[in-house]
Amino acid sequence: MNIRAKSFVAALAVAAAFNVSAFNAPAWAHAFLDHAVPAVGSSVQGAPRELTLNFTENIAPAFSGVTLASAAGGAIAKGKARVDPSSPATLHVSIGRKLAPGTYVVRWHVVSVDTHHTSGSYKFTVAP
Ligand SMILES: [Cu+2]
């Protein structure tokens, strides 16, 4: 399943959880992760210096954040998540150090401009 399909399934799950129709417009106004760099579930050559998370809705920066951890759970130092001024649905997070090869977990929580809260997580791997 690609990320759009996963987002669609996630949206359906949220809609089901709140017992609203998936075709009820307000259910679609939440910000879900659309795609990211490094990509969700990807294996990349070379340590990324930044995470980029693109959402389906514009983000309110004051109530949004991202954490980065190793697969073992150790927190990785990183900068504060910043909304891209030219693309308010995009968060940029600089990584505080060069990532060693291994798998990392990104956890995000955002509040979209319609004040709805969503959160999720994904993994990526830095290839040896
Ligand atoms: Cu919403």
mmCIF file of C-alpha atoms and ligand atoms in Angstrom:
data_model
loop_
_atom_site.group_PDB
_atom_site.id
_atom_site.type_symbol
_atom_site.label_atom_id
_atom_site.label_comp_id
_atom_site.label_asym_id
_atom_site.label_seq_id
_atom_site.Cartn_x
_atom_site.Cartn_y
_atom_site.Cartn_z
ATOM 1 C CA MET A 1 0.000 0.000 0.000
ATOM 2 C CA ASN A 2 1.378 3.396 -0.824
ATOM 3 C CA ILE A 3 1.275 6.273 1.651
ATOM 4 C CA ARG A 4 -1.791 7.844 0.074
ATOM 5 C CA ALA A 5 -3.631 4.563 0.439
ATOM 6 C CA LYS A 6 -2.391 4.270 4.028
ATOM 7 C CA SER A 7 -3.570 7.810 4.748
ATOM 8 C CA PHE A 8 -6.915 6.947 3.223
ATOM 9 C CA VAL A 9 -7.229 3.875 5.438
ATOM 10 C CA ALA A 10 -6.156 5.941 8.461
ATOM 11 C CA ALA A 11 -8.776 8.543 7.602
ATOM 12 C CA LEU A 12 -11.411 5.820 7.350
ATOM 13 C CA ALA A 13 -10.319 4.434 10.729
ATOM 14 C CA VAL A 14 -10.607 7.881 12.307
ATOM 15 C CA ALA A 15 -13.983 8.397 10.670
ATOM 16 C CA ALA A 16 -15.126 5.024 12.004
ATOM 17 C CA ALA A 17 -13.790 5.832 15.483
ATOM 18 C CA PHE A 18 -15.839 9.003 15.581
ATOM 19 C CA ASN A 19 -18.830 7.261 14.029
ATOM 20 C CA VAL A 20 -19.082 9.708 11.178
ATOM 21 C CA SER A 21 -19.387 9.042 7.502
ATOM 22 C CA ALA A 22 -16.121 8.919 5.626
ATOM 23 C CA PHE A 23 -17.869 11.058 3.036
ATOM 24 C CA ASN A 24 -18.841 13.723 5.528
ATOM 25 C CA ALA A 25 -16.665 16.680 4.523
ATOM 26 C CA PRO A 26 -15.503 17.724 8.037
ATOM 27 C CA ALA A 27 -13.985 14.274 8.592
ATOM 28 C CA TRP A 28 -11.524 15.088 5.809
ATOM 29 C CA ALA A 29 -10.401 18.400 7.237
ATOM 30 C CA HIS A 30 -7.812 16.824 9.530
ATOM 31 C CA ALA A 31 -4.113 16.958 8.754
ATOM 32 C CA PHE A 32 -2.726 13.533 7.909
ATOM 33 C CA LEU A 33 0.798 12.781 6.827
ATOM 34 C CA ASP A 34 0.836 12.744 3.040
ATOM 35 C CA HIS A 35 4.508 11.990 2.454
ATOM 36 C CA ALA A 36 7.880 12.506 4.095
ATOM 37 C CA VAL A 37 11.608 12.733 3.351
ATOM 38 C CA PRO A 38 13.170 10.297 4.101
ATOM 39 C CA ALA A 39 10.099 8.455 2.845
ATOM 40 C CA VAL A 40 7.910 6.419 5.160
ATOM 41 C CA GLY A 41 9.387 2.920 5.476
ATOM 42 C CA SER A 42 12.299 3.736 3.200
ATOM 43 C CA SER A 43 15.956 2.782 3.404
ATOM 44 C CA VAL A 44 18.252 5.656 2.492
ATOM 45 C CA GLN A 45 21.943 5.830 1.617
ATOM 46 C CA GLY A 46 23.698 8.455 3.694
ATOM 47 C CA ALA A 47 22.483 10.110 6.868
ATOM 48 C CA PRO A 48 19.731 12.691 6.315
ATOM 49 C CA ARG A 49 20.363 16.077 7.974
ATOM 50 C CA GLU A 50 16.710 17.005 7.989
ATOM 51 C CA LEU A 51 13.261 15.426 8.158
ATOM 52 C CA THR A 52 10.507 16.851 5.969
ATOM 53 C CA LEU A 53 6.889 15.953 6.688
ATOM 54 C CA ASN A 54 4.188 17.003 4.242
ATOM 55 C CA PHE A 55 0.627 17.012 5.559
ATOM 56 C CA THR A 56 -2.753 17.097 3.867
ATOM 57 C CA GLU A 57 -3.724 20.344 5.629
ATOM 58 C CA ASN A 58 -1.892 23.437 6.798
ATOM 59 C CA ILE A 59 -0.323 23.106 10.253
ATOM 60 C CA ALA A 60 -0.490 25.335 13.323
ATOM 61 C CA PRO A 61 3.188 25.367 14.416
ATOM 62 C CA ALA A 62 2.599 26.239 18.080
ATOM 63 C CA PHE A 63 0.801 22.952 18.697
ATOM 64 C CA SER A 64 2.757 20.670 16.413
ATOM 65 C CA GLY A 65 5.918 18.678 16.995
ATOM 66 C CA VAL A 66 8.081 15.785 15.889
ATOM 67 C CA THR A 67 10.298 13.411 17.863
ATOM 68 C CA LEU A 68 13.034 11.197 16.463
ATOM 69 C CA ALA A 69 14.288 8.061 18.213
ATOM 70 C CA SER A 70 16.428 5.065 17.439
ATOM 71 C CA ALA A 71 14.630 1.735 17.035
ATOM 72 C CA ALA A 72 15.816 0.913 20.569
ATOM 73 C CA GLY A 73 14.003 4.008 21.828
ATOM 74 C CA GLY A 74 16.884 6.423 22.431
ATOM 75 C CA ALA A 75 15.916 10.014 21.644
ATOM 76 C CA ILE A 76 17.896 11.726 18.880
ATOM 77 C CA ALA A 77 18.748 15.401 19.269
ATOM 78 C CA LYS A 78 17.001 17.553 16.704
ATOM 79 C CA GLY A 79 15.795 21.050 16.067
ATOM 80 C CA LYS A 80 12.306 22.343 16.679
ATOM 81 C CA ALA A 81 9.816 21.513 13.935
ATOM 82 C CA ARG A 82 9.359 24.550 11.680
ATOM 83 C CA VAL A 83 6.521 25.185 9.293
ATOM 84 C CA ASP A 84 7.716 26.018 5.808
ATOM 85 C CA PRO A 85 6.673 29.670 5.215
ATOM 86 C CA SER A 86 6.073 28.977 1.522
ATOM 87 C CA SER A 87 4.205 25.704 2.164
ATOM 88 C CA PRO A 88 2.280 25.786 5.488
ATOM 89 C CA ALA A 89 1.399 22.077 5.237
ATOM 90 C CA THR A 90 5.099 21.163 5.456
ATOM 91 C CA LEU A 91 7.224 20.713 8.586
ATOM 92 C CA HIS A 92 11.032 20.762 8.526
ATOM 93 C CA VAL A 93 13.075 19.295 11.386
ATOM 94 C CA SER A 94 16.866 19.518 11.385
ATOM 95 C CA ILE A 95 18.708 16.549 12.875
ATOM 96 C CA GLY A 96 21.272 17.424 15.528
ATOM 97 C CA ARG A 97 23.890 14.832 14.622
ATOM 98 C CA LYS A 98 24.906 12.455 11.862
ATOM 99 C CA LEU A 99 22.715 9.369 12.119
ATOM 100 C CA ALA A 100 24.524 6.035 12.325
ATOM 101 C CA PRO A 101 23.208 3.226 10.114
ATOM 102 C CA GLY A 102 20.080 1.724 11.645
ATOM 103 C CA THR A 103 16.339 2.150 11.891
ATOM 104 C CA TYR A 104 14.730 5.299 13.279
ATOM 105 C CA VAL A 105 11.232 6.127 14.439
ATOM 106 C CA VAL A 106 9.596 9.486 13.712
ATOM 107 C CA ARG A 107 6.570 10.380 15.839
ATOM 108 C CA TRP A 108 4.548 13.419 14.864
ATOM 109 C CA HIS A 109 1.628 15.285 16.336
ATOM 110 C CA VAL A 110 0.059 18.232 14.629
ATOM 111 C CA VAL A 111 -2.882 20.546 14.941
ATOM 112 C CA SER A 112 -4.268 21.600 11.604
ATOM 113 C CA VAL A 113 -5.503 25.126 11.028
ATOM 114 C CA ASP A 114 -9.061 23.874 11.693
ATOM 115 C CA THR A 115 -7.826 23.062 15.274
ATOM 116 C CA HIS A 116 -8.137 19.277 14.899
ATOM 117 C CA HIS A 117 -5.382 17.146 16.422
ATOM 118 C CA THR A 118 -3.847 14.158 14.672
ATOM 119 C CA SER A 119 -0.734 12.093 15.342
ATOM 120 C CA GLY A 120 1.153 9.146 13.970
ATOM 121 C CA SER A 121 4.536 7.563 13.506
ATOM 122 C CA TYR A 122 6.681 5.962 10.839
ATOM 123 C CA LYS A 123 10.112 4.427 10.434
ATOM 124 C CA PHE A 124 12.990 4.838 8.055
ATOM 125 C CA THR A 125 16.356 3.139 7.858
ATOM 126 C CA VAL A 126 19.806 4.550 7.203
ATOM 127 C CA ALA A 127 21.572 1.874 5.175
ATOM 128 C CA PRO A 128 25.038 0.727 6.316
HETATM 129 CU CU CU B 1 -10.066 18.438 11.030
#
